[in-house]
Amino acid sequence: MTDVPLDHSMFSHPGGPHDNLELRDLYESFDSLHLKPLWTQIDDLMPMAPQPKAVPHLWRWSELRPLAERAGALVPVGRGGERRAIGLANPGLSGRPYITPTLWAAIQQLGPRETAPEHRHSQNAFRFVTSGEGVWTVVNGDPVRMSRGDFLLTPGWAFHGHHNETDESMTWIDGLDIPFAYQMDTGFFEFGSDRVTDYATPDYSRSERLWAHPGLRPLSGLENTVSSPIGAYRWKYTDSALTDQLFLEDEGHPATIEPGHAAIRFINPTTGGDVMATIRAQFHRLRPDVQTTTRREVGSSVLQIFDGSGFIEINGTEYAVEHGDILAVPSWAAYSIKAATQMDVFQFSDHPIFEALGLARVHLEGNVD
């Protein structure tokens, strides 16, 4: 019998087995056959509540933007510097380039007159534009204008590239389900054209002209789609919807999610559900001095401050935030948002995954589960 080093976790549970030579021999036999007994693993595998490895973390736009500009001067946007995307790595995830265990977030800048060559991947993606005008993303041959505040989709396996027709840079954030696809072994990738397939610069893409008419569905598109067929959700409509919710509240009508808190969800018009099967996107507007109810949710979120300033509290720690700042909210973390000025917050999450699997859970402070 080989002397097995003592692992205190094997003997630390009340009512569990006591350390002895026979038990150590049993554990050595388990190890030799790549077996792990549940009674030594249960605290880690089946905790009383989620124990995420990701941690709350704040990335400040005042630090991110200059780094994106430096990368723009030093790294090619084409092959070898693929898209010049800079991923936000959560400090709790052992150096992986993931903002949460299921979500990727990156900042990306396209310089004056640059073209990012086409590629495609099975991972779902979107772009949310923080600044700039005059860039078009071409998705499966459809040129889609990009402007500040626009939310743009690139569903999985759609070819896409970008071109900048101006003398100014544009900066945006990318959101993808890369970590989820990596863990599930579902990732595919393919290079496309070194240019883009259409250099046209229309105000509205073909997908918008067909699909982005409120309350109207083309009879040529009656089959439901996994991802939204709309290429861009324009800021002017997002802004108008949030403004009208607050106006209706002023008039005494029910329109906001809670007092002073207007919010919308971007949806797939073919199903009424989320824009993509793995990613939810929402937008919030808070009046000055309004604080949201503290909530916990199974699944992780990313928040970006689009405009205004205020505070976000996560698990009891308060973060002062302003335009462009990005925060990671781990699964089941308690968080709330408090506005100092009028505050606009873009949010994306992995919640559709857990709802589809029947694993979703939400707790609002003050409610009884």
mmCIF file of C-alpha atoms in Angstrom:
data_model
loop_
_atom_site.group_PDB
_atom_site.id
_atom_site.type_symbol
_atom_site.label_atom_id
_atom_site.label_comp_id
_atom_site.label_asym_id
_atom_site.label_seq_id
_atom_site.Cartn_x
_atom_site.Cartn_y
_atom_site.Cartn_z
ATOM 1 C CA MET A 1 0.000 0.000 0.000
ATOM 2 C CA THR A 2 1.402 3.399 -1.010
ATOM 3 C CA ASP A 3 1.388 6.195 1.525
ATOM 4 C CA VAL A 4 -1.207 8.707 0.247
ATOM 5 C CA PRO A 5 -0.685 12.372 1.264
ATOM 6 C CA LEU A 6 -3.431 13.557 3.557
ATOM 7 C CA ASP A 7 -6.077 15.756 1.931
ATOM 8 C CA HIS A 8 -7.956 17.315 4.838
ATOM 9 C CA SER A 9 -11.010 17.970 2.633
ATOM 10 C CA MET A 10 -11.576 14.213 2.485
ATOM 11 C CA PHE A 11 -12.152 14.015 6.225
ATOM 12 C CA SER A 12 -13.548 17.440 7.115
ATOM 13 C CA HIS A 13 -17.284 16.875 6.757
ATOM 14 C CA PRO A 14 -19.371 16.186 9.871
ATOM 15 C CA GLY A 15 -20.524 12.600 9.762
ATOM 16 C CA GLY A 16 -17.947 11.722 7.086
ATOM 17 C CA PRO A 17 -15.384 8.919 7.248
ATOM 18 C CA HIS A 18 -12.423 9.088 9.637
ATOM 19 C CA ASP A 19 -8.872 9.029 8.380
ATOM 20 C CA ASN A 20 -7.332 5.561 8.354
ATOM 21 C CA LEU A 21 -5.032 3.483 6.164
ATOM 22 C CA GLU A 22 -7.846 1.522 4.515
ATOM 23 C CA LEU A 23 -9.638 4.735 3.552
ATOM 24 C CA ARG A 24 -6.445 6.198 2.145
ATOM 25 C CA ASP A 25 -5.991 3.055 0.079
ATOM 26 C CA LEU A 26 -9.551 3.454 -1.213
ATOM 27 C CA TYR A 27 -8.851 7.051 -2.241
ATOM 28 C CA GLU A 28 -5.648 5.981 -3.981
ATOM 29 C CA SER A 29 -7.677 3.453 -5.964
ATOM 30 C CA PHE A 30 -10.118 6.209 -6.915
ATOM 31 C CA ASP A 31 -7.242 8.371 -8.152
ATOM 32 C CA SER A 32 -5.731 5.578 -10.220
ATOM 33 C CA LEU A 33 -9.027 5.206 -12.115
ATOM 34 C CA HIS A 34 -9.686 8.978 -12.397
ATOM 35 C CA LEU A 35 -12.626 8.889 -9.972
ATOM 36 C CA LYS A 36 -13.742 11.586 -7.540
ATOM 37 C CA PRO A 37 -16.153 10.770 -4.686
ATOM 38 C CA LEU A 38 -18.925 13.321 -4.291
ATOM 39 C CA TRP A 39 -18.564 13.502 -0.513
ATOM 40 C CA THR A 40 -15.132 15.134 -0.900
ATOM 41 C CA GLN A 41 -16.268 17.572 -3.621
ATOM 42 C CA ILE A 42 -19.789 18.602 -2.647
ATOM 43 C CA ASP A 43 -18.965 22.033 -1.189
ATOM 44 C CA ASP A 44 -17.380 23.057 -4.491
ATOM 45 C CA LEU A 45 -19.750 21.263 -6.871
ATOM 46 C CA MET A 46 -23.054 21.898 -5.079
ATOM 47 C CA PRO A 47 -22.797 25.033 -2.908
ATOM 48 C CA MET A 48 -25.783 26.451 -1.040
ATOM 49 C CA ALA A 49 -25.784 29.389 -3.505
ATOM 50 C CA PRO A 50 -23.690 30.269 -6.573
ATOM 51 C CA GLN A 51 -20.016 30.915 -5.781
ATOM 52 C CA PRO A 52 -18.768 32.571 -8.982
ATOM 53 C CA LYS A 53 -15.070 32.691 -9.747
ATOM 54 C CA ALA A 54 -15.590 35.941 -11.652
ATOM 55 C CA VAL A 55 -15.399 39.034 -9.460
ATOM 56 C CA PRO A 56 -17.025 42.450 -9.727
ATOM 57 C CA HIS A 57 -14.619 44.710 -11.571
ATOM 58 C CA LEU A 58 -14.615 48.210 -13.051
ATOM 59 C CA TRP A 59 -12.729 49.233 -16.196
ATOM 60 C CA ARG A 60 -12.536 53.009 -16.584
ATOM 61 C CA TRP A 61 -13.098 54.477 -20.029
ATOM 62 C CA SER A 62 -10.535 57.194 -19.304
ATOM 63 C CA GLU A 63 -7.940 54.403 -19.224
ATOM 64 C CA LEU A 64 -9.369 52.142 -21.937
ATOM 65 C CA ARG A 65 -9.765 54.729 -24.694
ATOM 66 C CA PRO A 66 -6.098 55.884 -24.727
ATOM 67 C CA LEU A 67 -4.949 52.255 -24.891
ATOM 68 C CA ALA A 68 -7.231 51.628 -27.872
ATOM 69 C CA GLU A 69 -5.705 54.668 -29.585
ATOM 70 C CA ARG A 70 -2.175 53.435 -28.877
ATOM 71 C CA ALA A 71 -3.042 50.022 -30.263
ATOM 72 C CA GLY A 72 -4.440 51.759 -33.342
ATOM 73 C CA ALA A 73 -1.044 53.307 -33.989
ATOM 74 C CA LEU A 74 0.953 50.118 -33.422
ATOM 75 C CA VAL A 75 -1.165 47.111 -34.448
ATOM 76 C CA PRO A 76 -2.540 46.440 -37.957
ATOM 77 C CA VAL A 77 -6.284 46.047 -38.232
ATOM 78 C CA GLY A 78 -5.953 43.235 -40.785
ATOM 79 C CA ARG A 79 -4.618 39.706 -40.512
ATOM 80 C CA GLY A 80 -2.159 39.385 -37.671
ATOM 81 C CA GLY A 81 -3.899 42.053 -35.616
ATOM 82 C CA GLU A 82 -7.361 40.638 -36.174
ATOM 83 C CA ARG A 83 -9.757 43.555 -35.628
ATOM 84 C CA ARG A 84 -7.458 45.086 -33.007
ATOM 85 C CA ALA A 85 -9.961 43.992 -30.359
ATOM 86 C CA ILE A 86 -8.795 44.327 -26.751
ATOM 87 C CA GLY A 87 -10.598 41.882 -24.456
ATOM 88 C CA LEU A 88 -11.465 42.734 -20.857
ATOM 89 C CA ALA A 89 -10.091 39.987 -18.592
ATOM 90 C CA ASN A 90 -11.927 39.460 -15.313
ATOM 91 C CA PRO A 91 -9.320 39.239 -12.494
ATOM 92 C CA GLY A 92 -11.086 36.214 -11.011
ATOM 93 C CA LEU A 93 -10.809 34.049 -14.136
ATOM 94 C CA SER A 94 -7.122 33.106 -14.020
ATOM 95 C CA GLY A 95 -5.969 35.310 -16.875
ATOM 96 C CA ARG A 96 -8.544 34.158 -19.416
ATOM 97 C CA PRO A 97 -9.682 37.006 -21.727
ATOM 98 C CA TYR A 98 -13.265 36.757 -20.487
ATOM 99 C CA ILE A 99 -15.254 39.437 -18.702
ATOM 100 C CA THR A 100 -17.468 36.695 -17.182
ATOM 101 C CA PRO A 101 -17.403 32.885 -17.558
ATOM 102 C CA THR A 102 -19.848 33.077 -20.496
ATOM 103 C CA LEU A 103 -19.288 36.556 -21.987
ATOM 104 C CA TRP A 104 -16.540 38.349 -23.877
ATOM 105 C CA ALA A 105 -16.320 42.142 -23.945
ATOM 106 C CA ALA A 106 -13.720 44.105 -25.869
ATOM 107 C CA ILE A 107 -13.026 47.619 -27.012
ATOM 108 C CA GLN A 108 -12.290 48.081 -30.678
ATOM 109 C CA GLN A 109 -11.208 51.109 -32.652
ATOM 110 C CA LEU A 110 -11.232 51.563 -36.420
ATOM 111 C CA GLY A 111 -8.941 54.335 -37.605
ATOM 112 C CA PRO A 112 -9.435 56.852 -40.413
ATOM 113 C CA ARG A 113 -9.998 55.225 -43.836
ATOM 114 C CA GLU A 114 -9.269 51.755 -42.470
ATOM 115 C CA THR A 115 -10.908 48.507 -43.529
ATOM 116 C CA ALA A 116 -11.176 45.504 -41.211
ATOM 117 C CA PRO A 117 -11.205 42.359 -43.381
ATOM 118 C CA GLU A 118 -14.086 39.923 -43.276
ATOM 119 C CA HIS A 119 -14.347 36.793 -41.203
ATOM 120 C CA ARG A 120 -17.055 34.723 -39.592
ATOM 121 C CA HIS A 121 -17.425 32.620 -36.470
ATOM 122 C CA SER A 122 -20.101 30.504 -34.851
ATOM 123 C CA GLN A 123 -20.070 32.707 -31.759
ATOM 124 C CA ASN A 124 -22.826 35.332 -31.583
ATOM 125 C CA ALA A 125 -21.644 38.939 -31.537
ATOM 126 C CA PHE A 126 -22.819 42.523 -31.345
ATOM 127 C CA ARG A 127 -21.319 45.999 -31.447
ATOM 128 C CA PHE A 128 -22.378 48.953 -29.297
ATOM 129 C CA VAL A 129 -20.971 52.249 -30.541
ATOM 130 C CA THR A 130 -19.606 54.611 -27.899
ATOM 131 C CA SER A 131 -18.290 57.359 -30.191
ATOM 132 C CA GLY A 132 -17.839 58.288 -33.819
ATOM 133 C CA GLU A 133 -19.678 58.322 -37.140
ATOM 134 C CA GLY A 134 -18.986 57.246 -40.701
ATOM 135 C CA VAL A 135 -18.222 53.536 -40.297
ATOM 136 C CA TRP A 136 -20.160 50.754 -41.993
ATOM 137 C CA THR A 137 -20.135 47.112 -40.952
ATOM 138 C CA VAL A 138 -20.954 44.735 -43.801
ATOM 139 C CA VAL A 139 -22.852 41.664 -42.552
ATOM 140 C CA ASN A 140 -23.394 38.919 -45.124
ATOM 141 C CA GLY A 141 -23.037 41.540 -47.842
ATOM 142 C CA ASP A 142 -25.437 44.062 -46.259
ATOM 143 C CA PRO A 143 -23.795 47.450 -45.437
ATOM 144 C CA VAL A 144 -24.964 48.677 -42.012
ATOM 145 C CA ARG A 145 -24.185 52.229 -40.894
ATOM 146 C CA MET A 146 -22.636 52.555 -37.416
ATOM 147 C CA SER A 147 -23.266 55.651 -35.277
ATOM 148 C CA ARG A 148 -22.950 56.562 -31.618
ATOM 149 C CA GLY A 149 -25.502 54.722 -29.471
ATOM 150 C CA ASP A 150 -26.391 52.173 -32.151
ATOM 151 C CA PHE A 151 -26.654 48.506 -31.178
ATOM 152 C CA LEU A 152 -25.636 46.270 -34.088
ATOM 153 C CA LEU A 153 -25.884 42.503 -34.471
ATOM 154 C CA THR A 154 -23.607 39.920 -36.037
ATOM 155 C CA PRO A 155 -25.309 36.549 -35.444
ATOM 156 C CA GLY A 156 -23.167 33.446 -35.450
ATOM 157 C CA TRP A 157 -21.672 32.357 -38.798
ATOM 158 C CA ALA A 158 -22.408 35.645 -40.583
ATOM 159 C CA PHE A 159 -19.493 37.058 -42.582
ATOM 160 C CA HIS A 160 -18.676 40.596 -41.442
ATOM 161 C CA GLY A 161 -16.079 43.316 -41.964
ATOM 162 C CA HIS A 162 -15.943 47.076 -41.368
ATOM 163 C CA HIS A 163 -14.787 50.156 -43.264
ATOM 164 C CA ASN A 164 -14.278 53.733 -42.108
ATOM 165 C CA GLU A 165 -15.041 56.411 -44.698
ATOM 166 C CA THR A 166 -13.938 59.369 -42.555
ATOM 167 C CA ASP A 167 -10.776 61.013 -41.255
ATOM 168 C CA GLU A 168 -11.750 60.262 -37.639
ATOM 169 C CA SER A 169 -11.604 57.099 -35.550
ATOM 170 C CA MET A 170 -14.622 55.217 -34.231
ATOM 171 C CA THR A 171 -14.653 53.277 -30.955
ATOM 172 C CA TRP A 172 -17.139 50.636 -29.876
ATOM 173 C CA ILE A 173 -17.475 47.697 -27.542
ATOM 174 C CA ASP A 174 -17.857 44.150 -28.787
ATOM 175 C CA GLY A 175 -19.927 41.584 -26.922
ATOM 176 C CA LEU A 176 -19.755 37.876 -27.732
ATOM 177 C CA ASP A 177 -20.517 34.497 -26.197
ATOM 178 C CA ILE A 178 -16.927 33.296 -26.840
ATOM 179 C CA PRO A 179 -16.362 31.782 -23.361
ATOM 180 C CA PHE A 180 -19.627 29.829 -23.516
ATOM 181 C CA ALA A 181 -18.796 28.460 -26.965
ATOM 182 C CA TYR A 182 -15.274 27.611 -25.799
ATOM 183 C CA GLN A 183 -16.514 25.655 -22.771
ATOM 184 C CA MET A 184 -19.122 23.843 -24.848
ATOM 185 C CA ASP A 185 -16.684 23.036 -27.704
ATOM 186 C CA THR A 186 -18.959 24.628 -30.306
ATOM 187 C CA GLY A 187 -16.603 27.180 -31.868
ATOM 188 C CA PHE A 188 -15.877 27.483 -35.602
ATOM 189 C CA PHE A 189 -13.979 30.261 -37.405
ATOM 190 C CA GLU A 190 -13.288 31.115 -41.040
ATOM 191 C CA PHE A 191 -11.464 33.958 -42.792
ATOM 192 C CA GLY A 192 -13.297 35.811 -45.533
ATOM 193 C CA SER A 193 -12.355 38.538 -48.000
ATOM 194 C CA ASP A 194 -9.381 40.773 -47.218
ATOM 195 C CA ARG A 195 -11.656 43.708 -47.993
ATOM 196 C CA VAL A 196 -15.429 43.971 -47.545
ATOM 197 C CA THR A 197 -17.921 42.707 -50.082
ATOM 198 C CA ASP A 198 -19.821 45.986 -50.471
ATOM 199 C CA TYR A 199 -18.442 49.500 -49.962
ATOM 200 C CA ALA A 200 -21.827 51.209 -50.298
ATOM 201 C CA THR A 201 -22.718 53.710 -47.568
ATOM 202 C CA PRO A 202 -26.520 53.705 -47.212
ATOM 203 C CA ASP A 203 -28.223 55.425 -44.285
ATOM 204 C CA TYR A 204 -30.188 52.244 -43.606
ATOM 205 C CA SER A 205 -29.284 48.640 -44.294
ATOM 206 C CA ARG A 206 -31.464 46.275 -46.283
ATOM 207 C CA SER A 207 -32.305 44.397 -43.075
ATOM 208 C CA GLU A 208 -33.603 47.595 -41.441
ATOM 209 C CA ARG A 209 -35.623 48.580 -44.493
ATOM 210 C CA LEU A 210 -37.363 45.196 -44.435
ATOM 211 C CA TRP A 211 -37.677 44.542 -40.691
ATOM 212 C CA ALA A 212 -37.392 47.733 -38.632
ATOM 213 C CA HIS A 213 -40.935 49.055 -38.971
ATOM 214 C CA PRO A 214 -42.609 49.065 -35.528
ATOM 215 C CA GLY A 215 -45.352 46.496 -35.167
ATOM 216 C CA LEU A 216 -45.125 45.358 -38.792
ATOM 217 C CA ARG A 217 -43.801 42.027 -40.060
ATOM 218 C CA PRO A 218 -43.135 41.352 -43.743
ATOM 219 C CA LEU A 219 -45.113 38.432 -45.127
ATOM 220 C CA SER A 220 -41.934 37.407 -46.919
ATOM 221 C CA GLY A 221 -40.440 36.564 -43.515
ATOM 222 C CA LEU A 222 -42.975 34.516 -41.587
ATOM 223 C CA GLU A 223 -40.514 31.872 -40.426
ATOM 224 C CA ASN A 224 -39.049 32.506 -36.972
ATOM 225 C CA THR A 225 -35.287 33.026 -36.826
ATOM 226 C CA VAL A 226 -32.864 32.095 -34.037
ATOM 227 C CA SER A 227 -31.331 35.581 -34.084
ATOM 228 C CA SER A 228 -32.950 38.880 -34.953
ATOM 229 C CA PRO A 229 -32.898 39.732 -38.666
ATOM 230 C CA ILE A 230 -32.468 43.438 -37.832
ATOM 231 C CA GLY A 231 -28.877 44.566 -38.399
ATOM 232 C CA ALA A 232 -29.000 47.763 -36.337
ATOM 233 C CA TYR A 233 -31.134 49.113 -33.513
ATOM 234 C CA ARG A 234 -30.791 52.858 -33.891
ATOM 235 C CA TRP A 235 -30.016 55.171 -30.997
ATOM 236 C CA LYS A 236 -32.706 57.653 -32.033
ATOM 237 C CA TYR A 237 -35.389 55.005 -31.416
ATOM 238 C CA THR A 238 -33.825 53.798 -28.153
ATOM 239 C CA ASP A 239 -33.570 57.387 -26.913
ATOM 240 C CA SER A 240 -37.151 58.151 -27.969
ATOM 241 C CA ALA A 241 -38.557 55.067 -26.236
ATOM 242 C CA LEU A 242 -36.814 55.896 -22.952
ATOM 243 C CA THR A 243 -37.811 59.565 -23.152
ATOM 244 C CA ASP A 244 -41.468 58.682 -23.753
ATOM 245 C CA GLN A 245 -41.541 56.265 -20.809
ATOM 246 C CA LEU A 246 -40.462 59.082 -18.488
ATOM 247 C CA PHE A 247 -42.937 61.525 -20.097
ATOM 248 C CA LEU A 248 -45.740 59.004 -19.567
ATOM 249 C CA GLU A 249 -44.663 58.598 -15.951
ATOM 250 C CA ASP A 250 -44.851 62.394 -15.531
ATOM 251 C CA GLU A 251 -48.402 62.232 -16.882
ATOM 252 C CA GLY A 252 -49.371 59.638 -14.290
ATOM 253 C CA HIS A 253 -49.450 56.594 -16.583
ATOM 254 C CA PRO A 254 -47.696 53.249 -15.873
ATOM 255 C CA ALA A 255 -44.699 53.085 -18.189
ATOM 256 C CA THR A 256 -41.486 52.681 -16.190
ATOM 257 C CA ILE A 257 -40.067 49.558 -14.571
ATOM 258 C CA GLU A 258 -39.901 51.431 -11.231
ATOM 259 C CA PRO A 259 -40.224 55.132 -10.343
ATOM 260 C CA GLY A 260 -37.778 57.199 -12.365
ATOM 261 C CA HIS A 261 -36.338 54.129 -14.120
ATOM 262 C CA ALA A 262 -37.108 53.720 -17.816
ATOM 263 C CA ALA A 263 -35.874 50.550 -19.506
ATOM 264 C CA ILE A 264 -36.155 48.675 -22.797
ATOM 265 C CA ARG A 265 -35.078 45.282 -24.127
ATOM 266 C CA PHE A 266 -33.851 44.769 -27.684
ATOM 267 C CA ILE A 267 -35.879 41.934 -29.223
ATOM 268 C CA ASN A 268 -36.036 39.576 -32.173
ATOM 269 C CA PRO A 269 -39.170 40.639 -34.103
ATOM 270 C CA THR A 270 -39.778 37.103 -35.379
ATOM 271 C CA THR A 271 -40.183 35.633 -31.875
ATOM 272 C CA GLY A 272 -40.614 38.536 -29.464
ATOM 273 C CA GLY A 273 -37.676 37.041 -27.549
ATOM 274 C CA ASP A 274 -34.061 38.047 -27.164
ATOM 275 C CA VAL A 275 -32.003 39.256 -30.120
ATOM 276 C CA MET A 276 -29.796 36.165 -29.906
ATOM 277 C CA ALA A 277 -30.150 32.789 -28.219
ATOM 278 C CA THR A 278 -27.222 33.390 -25.871
ATOM 279 C CA ILE A 279 -27.180 37.156 -25.302
ATOM 280 C CA ARG A 280 -29.734 39.591 -23.872
ATOM 281 C CA ALA A 281 -29.352 43.337 -24.417
ATOM 282 C CA GLN A 282 -31.178 46.070 -22.492
ATOM 283 C CA PHE A 283 -30.933 49.812 -21.971
ATOM 284 C CA HIS A 284 -31.748 51.781 -18.820
ATOM 285 C CA ARG A 285 -32.307 55.477 -18.150
ATOM 286 C CA LEU A 286 -32.483 56.774 -14.579
ATOM 287 C CA ARG A 287 -33.571 60.203 -13.484
ATOM 288 C CA PRO A 288 -31.102 62.078 -11.234
ATOM 289 C CA ASP A 289 -30.964 60.682 -7.664
ATOM 290 C CA VAL A 290 -32.985 57.564 -8.564
ATOM 291 C CA GLN A 291 -31.703 54.231 -7.253
ATOM 292 C CA THR A 292 -32.813 50.873 -8.612
ATOM 293 C CA THR A 293 -33.956 47.996 -6.452
ATOM 294 C CA THR A 294 -31.083 45.722 -5.465
ATOM 295 C CA ARG A 295 -31.316 42.467 -7.397
ATOM 296 C CA ARG A 296 -29.575 39.122 -7.763
ATOM 297 C CA GLU A 297 -29.774 37.041 -10.947
ATOM 298 C CA VAL A 298 -28.480 33.651 -11.993
ATOM 299 C CA GLY A 299 -26.173 34.492 -14.884
ATOM 300 C CA SER A 300 -23.748 37.348 -15.384
ATOM 301 C CA SER A 301 -24.111 40.865 -16.775
ATOM 302 C CA VAL A 302 -21.942 43.613 -18.189
ATOM 303 C CA LEU A 303 -22.895 47.262 -17.684
ATOM 304 C CA GLN A 304 -21.558 50.219 -19.660
ATOM 305 C CA ILE A 305 -22.306 53.810 -18.760
ATOM 306 C CA PHE A 306 -23.369 55.424 -22.022
ATOM 307 C CA ASP A 307 -24.040 58.861 -20.594
ATOM 308 C CA GLY A 308 -24.199 60.619 -17.243
ATOM 309 C CA SER A 309 -22.649 59.643 -13.938
ATOM 310 C CA GLY A 310 -23.567 57.905 -10.719
ATOM 311 C CA PHE A 311 -22.788 54.866 -8.628
ATOM 312 C CA ILE A 312 -23.134 51.115 -9.021
ATOM 313 C CA GLU A 313 -23.061 48.969 -5.899
ATOM 314 C CA ILE A 314 -22.079 45.311 -6.260
ATOM 315 C CA ASN A 315 -21.985 43.027 -3.214
ATOM 316 C CA GLY A 316 -21.727 46.023 -0.903
ATOM 317 C CA THR A 317 -18.905 47.810 -2.758
ATOM 318 C CA GLU A 318 -19.801 51.129 -4.387
ATOM 319 C CA TYR A 319 -18.201 52.135 -7.686
ATOM 320 C CA ALA A 320 -18.356 55.739 -8.904
ATOM 321 C CA VAL A 321 -18.949 55.618 -12.663
ATOM 322 C CA GLU A 322 -19.156 57.968 -15.619
ATOM 323 C CA HIS A 323 -19.357 57.886 -19.421
ATOM 324 C CA GLY A 324 -17.846 54.762 -20.975
ATOM 325 C CA ASP A 325 -16.981 52.899 -17.780
ATOM 326 C CA ILE A 326 -17.603 49.130 -17.931
ATOM 327 C CA LEU A 327 -18.445 46.817 -15.022
ATOM 328 C CA ALA A 328 -18.658 43.052 -14.677
ATOM 329 C CA VAL A 329 -21.528 41.740 -12.516
ATOM 330 C CA PRO A 330 -21.003 38.054 -11.611
ATOM 331 C CA SER A 331 -23.824 35.548 -11.245
ATOM 332 C CA TRP A 332 -25.939 36.045 -8.115
ATOM 333 C CA ALA A 333 -24.085 39.221 -7.136
ATOM 334 C CA ALA A 334 -26.327 41.781 -5.437
ATOM 335 C CA TYR A 335 -26.266 45.003 -7.474
ATOM 336 C CA SER A 336 -28.063 48.313 -7.824
ATOM 337 C CA ILE A 337 -27.597 51.495 -9.831
ATOM 338 C CA LYS A 338 -27.893 55.035 -8.462
ATOM 339 C CA ALA A 339 -27.859 58.059 -10.757
ATOM 340 C CA ALA A 340 -26.182 61.334 -9.843
ATOM 341 C CA THR A 341 -27.203 62.997 -13.115
ATOM 342 C CA GLN A 342 -29.595 61.533 -15.657
ATOM 343 C CA MET A 343 -27.832 58.274 -16.383
ATOM 344 C CA ASP A 344 -28.010 55.974 -19.419
ATOM 345 C CA VAL A 345 -26.737 52.414 -18.967
ATOM 346 C CA PHE A 346 -26.330 49.730 -21.637
ATOM 347 C CA GLN A 347 -26.513 46.169 -20.285
ATOM 348 C CA PHE A 348 -25.881 42.780 -21.850
ATOM 349 C CA SER A 349 -26.113 39.393 -20.197
ATOM 350 C CA ASP A 350 -26.175 35.624 -20.658
ATOM 351 C CA HIS A 351 -29.646 35.253 -19.129
ATOM 352 C CA PRO A 352 -31.330 33.651 -22.199
ATOM 353 C CA ILE A 353 -29.100 30.592 -21.742
ATOM 354 C CA PHE A 354 -30.312 29.934 -18.211
ATOM 355 C CA GLU A 355 -33.940 30.683 -19.005
ATOM 356 C CA ALA A 356 -33.847 28.153 -21.845
ATOM 357 C CA LEU A 357 -32.367 25.546 -19.481
ATOM 358 C CA GLY A 358 -34.869 26.249 -16.694
ATOM 359 C CA LEU A 359 -32.093 27.464 -14.387
ATOM 360 C CA ALA A 360 -33.008 31.152 -14.169
ATOM 361 C CA ARG A 361 -33.621 32.731 -10.782
ATOM 362 C CA VAL A 362 -34.070 36.381 -9.794
ATOM 363 C CA HIS A 363 -34.289 37.854 -6.302
ATOM 364 C CA LEU A 364 -35.306 41.474 -5.643
ATOM 365 C CA GLU A 365 -34.349 42.918 -2.276
ATOM 366 C CA GLY A 366 -37.365 43.062 -0.013
ATOM 367 C CA ASN A 367 -39.181 40.219 -1.803
ATOM 368 C CA VAL A 368 -39.707 36.803 -0.241
ATOM 369 C CA ASP A 369 -38.568 33.921 -2.488
#
